[in-house]
């Protein structure tokens, strides 16, 4: 995605797509990459989505995607990880995060057993709230919330360029020693969470909040 390249893949074993959850769906940029890529060999597709809580009715989106791409949909597996969507939520403390990672490791191993046996993942129960979250809420989220307009750097910034390098959409550049955001943000939160000096803020909400990366 960062290199703006479409993919061409060949695999004799099932394809396994692993991604974060953005507003109870797979990220739009990831769906776009899959749609624009070419896949040879196996026609089976598994999806593993990490999330801060749950994935809603992401299954519906993925079934449609697989149908369009000619894949046999083998299911989606939910792996709960520490929350790091700093634009709206607080990250957990270190002890809580560590416990979540232990559970996530087990969930990933459980998912791997299904994949090795080429068995479908178990269905996740979906309610009305899940359908709304992955439907209209996702649409509203992308239309009104996903924007880089509220990002800014404080005087803590040391112009190291880590935010520039971590931006998957190449949406950040350094100008006069400070990061400047463009219009292609997908709200991955890499810039704010990887900043070594906590110099990046998102409006007023992120001020004083703990950042989280998997290296914690």
GROMACS .gro file of C-alpha atoms in nm:
model
  216
    1UNK     CA    1   0.000   0.000   0.000
    2UNK     CA    2   0.277   0.242   0.096
    3UNK     CA    3   0.451   0.179  -0.237
    4UNK     CA    4   0.123   0.234  -0.426
    5UNK     CA    5   0.160  -0.100  -0.604
    6UNK     CA    6  -0.103  -0.351  -0.707
    7UNK     CA    7  -0.016  -0.710  -0.621
    8UNK     CA    8   0.007  -1.032  -0.816
    9UNK     CA    9   0.012  -1.341  -0.596
   10UNK     CA   10   0.034  -1.716  -0.645
   11UNK     CA   11  -0.029  -1.968  -0.367
   12UNK     CA   12  -0.112  -2.338  -0.354
   13UNK     CA   13  -0.240  -2.294   0.001
   14UNK     CA   14  -0.531  -2.073   0.113
   15UNK     CA   15  -0.480  -1.698   0.120
   16UNK     CA   16  -0.484  -1.545   0.469
   17UNK     CA   17  -0.558  -1.174   0.491
   18UNK     CA   18  -0.467  -1.010   0.823
   19UNK     CA   19  -0.565  -0.652   0.899
   20UNK     CA   20  -0.692  -0.413   1.165
   21UNK     CA   21  -1.056  -0.319   1.209
   22UNK     CA   22  -1.161   0.031   1.105
   23UNK     CA   23  -1.513   0.116   1.221
   24UNK     CA   24  -1.623  -0.249   1.219
   25UNK     CA   25  -1.498  -0.326   0.867
   26UNK     CA   26  -1.163  -0.399   0.708
   27UNK     CA   27  -0.988  -0.073   0.613
   28UNK     CA   28  -1.112   0.069   0.284
   29UNK     CA   29  -0.754   0.097   0.156
   30UNK     CA   30  -0.698  -0.273   0.226
   31UNK     CA   31  -1.018  -0.372   0.047
   32UNK     CA   32  -0.907  -0.158  -0.248
   33UNK     CA   33  -0.570  -0.336  -0.258
   34UNK     CA   34  -0.736  -0.678  -0.263
   35UNK     CA   35  -0.980  -0.573  -0.533
   36UNK     CA   36  -0.701  -0.437  -0.753
   37UNK     CA   37  -0.466  -0.733  -0.703
   38UNK     CA   38  -0.455  -1.062  -0.892
   39UNK     CA   39  -0.456  -1.396  -0.710
   40UNK     CA   40  -0.360  -1.730  -0.866
   41UNK     CA   41  -0.365  -2.084  -0.728
   42UNK     CA   42  -0.584  -2.141  -0.425
   43UNK     CA   43  -0.935  -1.998  -0.433
   44UNK     CA   44  -0.985  -2.008  -0.055
   45UNK     CA   45  -0.958  -1.693   0.158
   46UNK     CA   46  -0.939  -1.654   0.535
   47UNK     CA   47  -0.955  -1.319   0.712
   48UNK     CA   48  -0.811  -1.236   1.054
   49UNK     CA   49  -0.904  -0.897   1.198
   50UNK     CA   50  -0.752  -0.749   1.510
   51UNK     CA   51  -0.970  -0.500   1.695
   52UNK     CA   52  -1.004  -0.302   2.015
   53UNK     CA   53  -1.341  -0.457   2.097
   54UNK     CA   54  -1.524  -0.644   1.823
   55UNK     CA   55  -1.560  -0.653   1.444
   56UNK     CA   56  -1.936  -0.609   1.412
   57UNK     CA   57  -2.079  -0.745   1.088
   58UNK     CA   58  -1.754  -0.727   0.890
   59UNK     CA   59  -1.841  -1.073   0.761
   60UNK     CA   60  -2.098  -0.927   0.519
   61UNK     CA   61  -1.841  -0.697   0.356
   62UNK     CA   62  -1.590  -0.981   0.328
   63UNK     CA   63  -1.839  -1.223   0.176
   64UNK     CA   64  -1.920  -0.968  -0.094
   65UNK     CA   65  -1.549  -0.906  -0.154
   66UNK     CA   66  -1.478  -1.278  -0.190
   67UNK     CA   67  -1.772  -1.321  -0.426
   68UNK     CA   68  -1.640  -1.042  -0.647
   69UNK     CA   69  -1.285  -1.183  -0.647
   70UNK     CA   70  -1.384  -1.546  -0.701
   71UNK     CA   71  -1.272  -1.662  -0.356
   72UNK     CA   72  -1.438  -1.921  -0.138
   73UNK     CA   73  -1.497  -1.729   0.186
   74UNK     CA   74  -1.353  -1.938   0.471
   75UNK     CA   75  -1.460  -1.701   0.746
   76UNK     CA   76  -1.327  -1.417   0.957
   77UNK     CA   77  -1.154  -1.455   1.294
   78UNK     CA   78  -1.165  -1.182   1.557
   79UNK     CA   79  -0.851  -1.111   1.761
   80UNK     CA   80  -0.892  -0.851   2.036
   81UNK     CA   81  -0.582  -0.636   2.084
   82UNK     CA   82  -0.503  -0.328   2.295
   83UNK     CA   83  -0.693  -0.021   2.175
   84UNK     CA   84  -0.473   0.236   1.999
   85UNK     CA   85  -0.725   0.454   1.816
   86UNK     CA   86  -0.608   0.765   1.998
   87UNK     CA   87  -0.841   0.993   1.801
   88UNK     CA   88  -1.140   0.867   2.003
   89UNK     CA   89  -1.024   0.625   2.273
   90UNK     CA   90  -0.765   0.585   2.546
   91UNK     CA   91  -0.501   0.313   2.525
   92UNK     CA   92  -0.495   0.058   2.810
   93UNK     CA   93  -0.227   0.056   3.078
   94UNK     CA   94   0.071  -0.176   3.039
   95UNK     CA   95  -0.068  -0.454   3.260
   96UNK     CA   96  -0.403  -0.461   3.079
   97UNK     CA   97  -0.230  -0.448   2.740
   98UNK     CA   98  -0.004  -0.740   2.834
   99UNK     CA   99  -0.304  -0.954   2.932
  100UNK     CA  100  -0.477  -0.873   2.604
  101UNK     CA  101  -0.167  -0.973   2.408
  102UNK     CA  102  -0.153  -1.311   2.584
  103UNK     CA  103  -0.516  -1.377   2.487
  104UNK     CA  104  -0.450  -1.251   2.135
  105UNK     CA  105  -0.157  -1.490   2.094
  106UNK     CA  106  -0.384  -1.781   2.187
  107UNK     CA  107  -0.656  -1.660   1.949
  108UNK     CA  108  -0.403  -1.641   1.665
  109UNK     CA  109  -0.285  -1.996   1.734
  110UNK     CA  110  -0.646  -2.119   1.742
  111UNK     CA  111  -0.709  -1.952   1.406
  112UNK     CA  112  -0.396  -2.116   1.266
  113UNK     CA  113  -0.534  -2.462   1.347
  114UNK     CA  114  -0.842  -2.399   1.134
  115UNK     CA  115  -0.625  -2.270   0.850
  116UNK     CA  116  -0.387  -2.568   0.861
  117UNK     CA  117  -0.684  -2.804   0.842
  118UNK     CA  118  -0.847  -2.584   0.575
  119UNK     CA  119  -1.165  -2.576   0.783
  120UNK     CA  120  -1.394  -2.270   0.788
  121UNK     CA  121  -1.369  -2.038   1.087
  122UNK     CA  122  -1.666  -2.060   1.328
  123UNK     CA  123  -1.936  -1.801   1.259
  124UNK     CA  124  -1.948  -1.498   1.487
  125UNK     CA  125  -2.293  -1.412   1.620
  126UNK     CA  126  -2.417  -1.091   1.460
  127UNK     CA  127  -2.692  -0.871   1.605
  128UNK     CA  128  -2.875  -0.559   1.492
  129UNK     CA  129  -2.616  -0.332   1.656
  130UNK     CA  130  -2.338  -0.509   1.466
  131UNK     CA  131  -2.517  -0.456   1.136
  132UNK     CA  132  -2.558  -0.087   1.211
  133UNK     CA  133  -2.193  -0.044   1.314
  134UNK     CA  134  -2.056  -0.210   1.001
  135UNK     CA  135  -2.316  -0.035   0.786
  136UNK     CA  136  -2.435   0.322   0.839
  137UNK     CA  137  -2.191   0.394   1.124
  138UNK     CA  138  -1.894   0.297   0.905
  139UNK     CA  139  -2.022   0.524   0.628
  140UNK     CA  140  -2.064   0.818   0.868
  141UNK     CA  141  -1.726   0.747   1.027
  142UNK     CA  142  -1.541   0.774   0.697
  143UNK     CA  143  -1.737   1.078   0.583
  144UNK     CA  144  -1.714   1.292   0.895
  145UNK     CA  145  -1.432   1.160   1.115
  146UNK     CA  146  -1.154   1.021   0.894
  147UNK     CA  147  -0.946   1.329   0.822
  148UNK     CA  148  -0.599   1.455   0.908
  149UNK     CA  149  -0.723   1.806   0.982
  150UNK     CA  150  -0.691   1.773   1.362
  151UNK     CA  151  -0.335   1.637   1.366
  152UNK     CA  152  -0.058   1.875   1.470
  153UNK     CA  153   0.290   1.865   1.623
  154UNK     CA  154   0.387   2.046   1.941
  155UNK     CA  155   0.723   2.194   2.036
  156UNK     CA  156   0.828   1.845   2.152
  157UNK     CA  157   0.885   1.757   1.786
  158UNK     CA  158   1.250   1.680   1.707
  159UNK     CA  159   1.201   1.651   1.329
  160UNK     CA  160   1.312   1.286   1.331
  161UNK     CA  161   1.081   1.202   1.040
  162UNK     CA  162   0.944   0.884   1.199
  163UNK     CA  163   0.589   0.999   1.134
  164UNK     CA  164   0.673   1.050   0.767
  165UNK     CA  165   0.820   0.701   0.736
  166UNK     CA  166   0.538   0.531   0.927
  167UNK     CA  167   0.254   0.686   0.725
  168UNK     CA  168   0.116   0.410   0.505
  169UNK     CA  169  -0.036   0.657   0.259
  170UNK     CA  170   0.269   0.887   0.238
  171UNK     CA  171   0.043   1.165   0.364
  172UNK     CA  172   0.298   1.341   0.587
  173UNK     CA  173   0.598   1.553   0.496
  174UNK     CA  174   0.836   1.765   0.699
  175UNK     CA  175   0.823   2.138   0.633
  176UNK     CA  176   1.045   2.375   0.828
  177UNK     CA  177   1.120   2.097   1.073
  178UNK     CA  178   0.757   2.009   1.151
  179UNK     CA  179   0.523   1.743   1.006
  180UNK     CA  180   0.246   1.861   0.776
  181UNK     CA  181  -0.049   1.634   0.695
  182UNK     CA  182  -0.215   1.607   0.355
  183UNK     CA  183  -0.564   1.493   0.259
  184UNK     CA  184  -0.514   1.115   0.224
  185UNK     CA  185  -0.533   1.011   0.589
  186UNK     CA  186  -0.693   0.676   0.679
  187UNK     CA  187  -0.666   0.726   1.059
  188UNK     CA  188  -0.426   0.438   1.117
  189UNK     CA  189  -0.275   0.636   1.409
  190UNK     CA  190   0.080   0.526   1.324
  191UNK     CA  191   0.211   0.882   1.338
  192UNK     CA  192   0.072   0.963   1.680
  193UNK     CA  193   0.158   0.629   1.840
  194UNK     CA  194   0.511   0.589   1.701
  195UNK     CA  195   0.627   0.944   1.774
  196UNK     CA  196   0.923   0.900   2.014
  197UNK     CA  197   0.857   1.226   2.199
  198UNK     CA  198   0.474   1.221   2.206
  199UNK     CA  199   0.485   1.543   2.006
  200UNK     CA  200   0.185   1.464   1.785
  201UNK     CA  201  -0.166   1.538   1.905
  202UNK     CA  202  -0.513   1.492   1.758
  203UNK     CA  203  -0.717   1.795   1.853
  204UNK     CA  204  -0.758   1.821   2.230
  205UNK     CA  205  -0.866   1.462   2.286
  206UNK     CA  206  -0.522   1.300   2.274
  207UNK     CA  207  -0.350   1.544   2.510
  208UNK     CA  208  -0.213   1.352   2.807
  209UNK     CA  209  -0.333   1.015   2.683
  210UNK     CA  210  -0.107   0.712   2.678
  211UNK     CA  211   0.013   0.602   2.335
  212UNK     CA  212   0.035   0.235   2.244
  213UNK     CA  213   0.246   0.029   2.006
  214UNK     CA  214   0.303  -0.346   2.008
  215UNK     CA  215   0.659  -0.293   2.131
  216UNK     CA  216   0.525  -0.201   2.476
   0.00000   0.00000   0.00000
